[in-house]
Coordinates of C-alpha atoms in Angstrom, one line a residue:
A28 CA 2.7 18.3 1.8
I29 CA -0.9 17.9 0.6
S30 CA -1.3 18.4 -3.2
E31 CA -2.9 16.8 -6.2
V32 CA -1.2 13.5 -6.9
S33 CA -1.5 11.3 -10.0
L34 CA -1.8 7.7 -8.8
D35 CA -0.5 6.3 -12.1
S36 CA 3.0 7.6 -11.3
I37 CA 3.0 6.1 -7.8
F38 CA 1.8 2.8 -9.1
E39 CA 4.5 2.8 -11.8
D40 CA 7.1 3.5 -9.1
M41 CA 5.8 0.5 -7.1
R42 CA 5.9 -1.7 -10.3
Q43 CA 9.6 -0.8 -10.8
Q44 CA 10.5 -1.2 -7.1
F45 CA 8.8 -4.5 -6.6
A46 CA 9.4 -6.2 -10.0
S47 CA 12.7 -7.8 -8.9
P48 CA 11.6 -9.1 -5.4
A49 CA 8.5 -10.6 -7.1
R50 CA 10.5 -12.2 -9.9
F51 CA 13.0 -13.6 -7.3
K52 CA 10.1 -15.4 -5.6
D53 CA 8.6 -16.4 -9.0
L54 CA 5.4 -14.3 -8.2
D55 CA 3.2 -12.7 -10.8
L56 CA 3.2 -9.0 -9.9
Q57 CA 0.3 -7.2 -11.5
V58 CA 0.1 -3.4 -11.3
H59 CA -2.9 -1.7 -13.0
A60 CA -2.1 2.0 -12.9
P61 CA -5.3 4.1 -12.8
S62 CA -5.8 7.5 -14.5
L63 CA -6.8 9.0 -11.2
V64 CA -5.9 12.2 -9.2
V65 CA -6.2 12.4 -5.5
R66 CA -5.5 15.2 -3.0
T67 CA -3.1 13.9 -0.4
D68 CA 0.6 13.7 0.6
S69 CA 2.2 11.7 -2.2
T70 CA 5.2 10.6 -0.1
L71 CA 3.0 9.2 2.8
L72 CA 0.6 7.5 0.4
A73 CA 3.5 5.9 -1.5
E74 CA 5.0 4.7 1.8
M75 CA 1.7 3.1 2.8
I76 CA 1.4 1.3 -0.5
Q77 CA 5.1 0.3 -0.3
N78 CA 4.7 -1.2 3.2
L79 CA 1.6 -3.1 2.1
L80 CA 3.2 -4.4 -1.1
A81 CA 6.3 -5.5 0.8
N82 CA 4.2 -7.5 3.2
A83 CA 2.1 -9.0 0.4
I84 CA 5.3 -10.2 -1.4
R85 CA 6.9 -11.4 1.9
Y86 CA 3.9 -13.5 2.8
T87 CA 3.2 -14.9 -0.7
D88 CA 5.1 -18.0 -1.7
Q89 CA 3.3 -18.7 -5.0
G90 CA 0.8 -17.1 -7.2
S91 CA 0.3 -13.4 -7.5
V92 CA 0.4 -9.9 -5.9
T93 CA -1.9 -7.3 -7.4
L94 CA -2.0 -3.5 -7.0
K95 CA -5.1 -1.8 -8.5
C96 CA -7.9 0.6 -7.9
E97 CA -11.6 -0.2 -7.7
N98 CA -14.7 2.0 -7.7
D99 CA -18.3 1.2 -6.8
G100 CA -19.7 4.4 -8.3
S101 CA -19.4 6.5 -5.2
R102 CA -16.2 5.3 -3.5
T103 CA -12.7 4.4 -4.7
W104 CA -10.1 2.2 -3.2
I105 CA -6.5 1.3 -3.7
V106 CA -6.4 -2.5 -3.5
I107 CA -3.4 -4.8 -2.7
E108 CA -4.3 -8.5 -3.1
D109 CA -2.2 -11.5 -2.8
T110 CA -2.5 -15.3 -2.9
G111 CA -0.3 -15.7 0.2
V112 CA -0.6 -17.5 3.5
G113 CA -3.6 -15.4 4.7
M114 CA -4.5 -14.7 8.3
S115 CA -7.0 -15.8 10.9
D116 CA -9.6 -13.3 12.2
A117 CA -7.7 -13.1 15.5
I118 CA -4.4 -12.2 13.8
Q119 CA -6.2 -9.6 11.5
E120 CA -7.2 -7.7 14.6
R121 CA -3.6 -7.3 15.7
I122 CA -1.6 -6.8 12.5
F123 CA -1.5 -3.0 12.8
D124 CA 0.0 -3.2 16.3
D125 CA 3.7 -2.2 16.5
F126 CA 6.1 -5.1 16.7
F127 CA 3.4 -7.7 16.1
Q128 CA 4.4 -10.3 13.5
A129 CA 1.9 -12.8 12.2
A130 CA 3.4 -16.3 11.5
A131 CA 1.3 -19.2 10.5
H132 CA 1.7 -22.3 12.7
G133 CA 4.9 -24.0 11.8
S134 CA 6.0 -21.3 9.3
T135 CA 9.5 -19.8 9.3
H136 CA 10.2 -16.2 10.3
R137 CA 9.8 -14.0 7.2
G138 CA 12.0 -11.0 8.3
G139 CA 11.1 -7.5 9.4
V140 CA 10.5 -6.3 13.0
G141 CA 6.7 -5.7 12.8
L142 CA 6.7 -1.9 12.4
G143 CA 5.5 -1.6 8.8
L144 CA 1.8 -2.0 9.4
G145 CA 1.9 0.2 12.5
I146 CA 3.3 2.9 10.3
V147 CA 0.6 2.3 7.7
R148 CA -2.0 2.7 10.4
R149 CA -0.6 6.1 11.6
M150 CA -0.3 7.4 8.1
S151 CA -3.8 6.2 7.3
R152 CA -5.1 8.3 10.3
M153 CA -3.0 11.3 9.4
L154 CA -4.3 11.3 5.8
N155 CA -7.8 10.3 6.6
L156 CA -7.5 7.3 4.3
P157 CA -9.1 4.3 6.0
V158 CA -7.4 0.9 5.6
H159 CA -9.3 -2.3 5.7
V160 CA -8.0 -5.9 5.7
D161 CA -9.9 -9.0 4.5
S162 CA -7.9 -12.3 4.7
K163 CA -8.6 -16.0 4.5
L164 CA -6.1 -18.4 6.1
G165 CA -4.4 -20.4 3.3
I166 CA -6.1 -18.3 0.5
G167 CA -4.7 -14.8 0.6
T168 CA -5.2 -11.3 1.8
R169 CA -6.9 -8.2 0.4
V170 CA -6.0 -4.8 1.8
T171 CA -7.9 -1.7 0.7
I172 CA -7.1 2.0 1.2
E173 CA -10.2 4.1 0.8
L174 CA -9.6 7.2 -1.1
T175 CA -11.6 10.0 0.6
N176 CA -10.1 12.7 -1.6
V177 CA -10.5 11.9 -5.3
V178 CA -10.1 15.0 -7.4
S179 CA -10.9 13.6 -10.8
P180 CA -10.4 10.5 -12.9
H181 CA -8.3 12.5 -15.3
A182 CA -6.3 15.7 -14.8
S183 CA -4.2 18.0 -16.9
Q184 CA -1.0 16.0 -17.4
S185 CA 1.0 19.2 -17.2
R186 CA -0.5 20.2 -13.9
V187 CA 0.1 16.7 -12.4
A188 CA 3.6 16.5 -13.8
A189 CA 4.5 19.8 -12.4
Q190 CA 3.2 18.9 -8.9
N191 CA 4.9 15.5 -9.0
S192 CA 8.3 17.0 -9.8
P193 CA 10.8 17.0 -6.9
Q194 CA 10.5 20.0 -4.7
P195 CA 13.3 21.3 -2.4
T196 CA 12.8 20.3 1.2
R197 CA 12.1 23.1 3.5
G198 CA 12.8 21.7 6.9
G199 CA 9.9 19.6 8.1
R200 CA 9.4 16.1 9.2
R201 CA 11.3 13.0 8.1
I202 CA 9.9 9.6 8.1
L203 CA 12.1 6.6 8.8
L204 CA 11.0 3.4 7.0
V205 CA 12.3 0.4 8.8
E206 CA 12.1 -3.0 7.0

């Protein structure tokens, strides 16, 4: 359901969810939660970020994974950056295809079945939140989600808290996240 969503609560959930997997790989997980409200579906946006962070951690063997927001004065993005294996241009063109799995030459299989980024692409289109990838082989990857629906940098905490509280489900669609 489309509503006003506080990004800081989604970012904090991601910090809690990915702290242990990052620690297990001895990665520095940096989450910079913004005071920003957007009009979107909080569940779908959270699943997009979740899939992108899971991939960032999966394909990073050392260094860091960062979740933050950036703004150039007129546009705002959610940014997921890593110091992972990176991708060639040819692979970047295919990563959102269902069942496609990028593996650097000679690397081991890193798990998953190649559906996560295809799901991200579909949610991106549903929510009108363009996703862009910039990656350098051997250096890392930067994925951005352009926020086309920023409401305000600050919102009434009571209004945001009320809209973020669990709501009873009223029949509707279910989304299956396959890792």
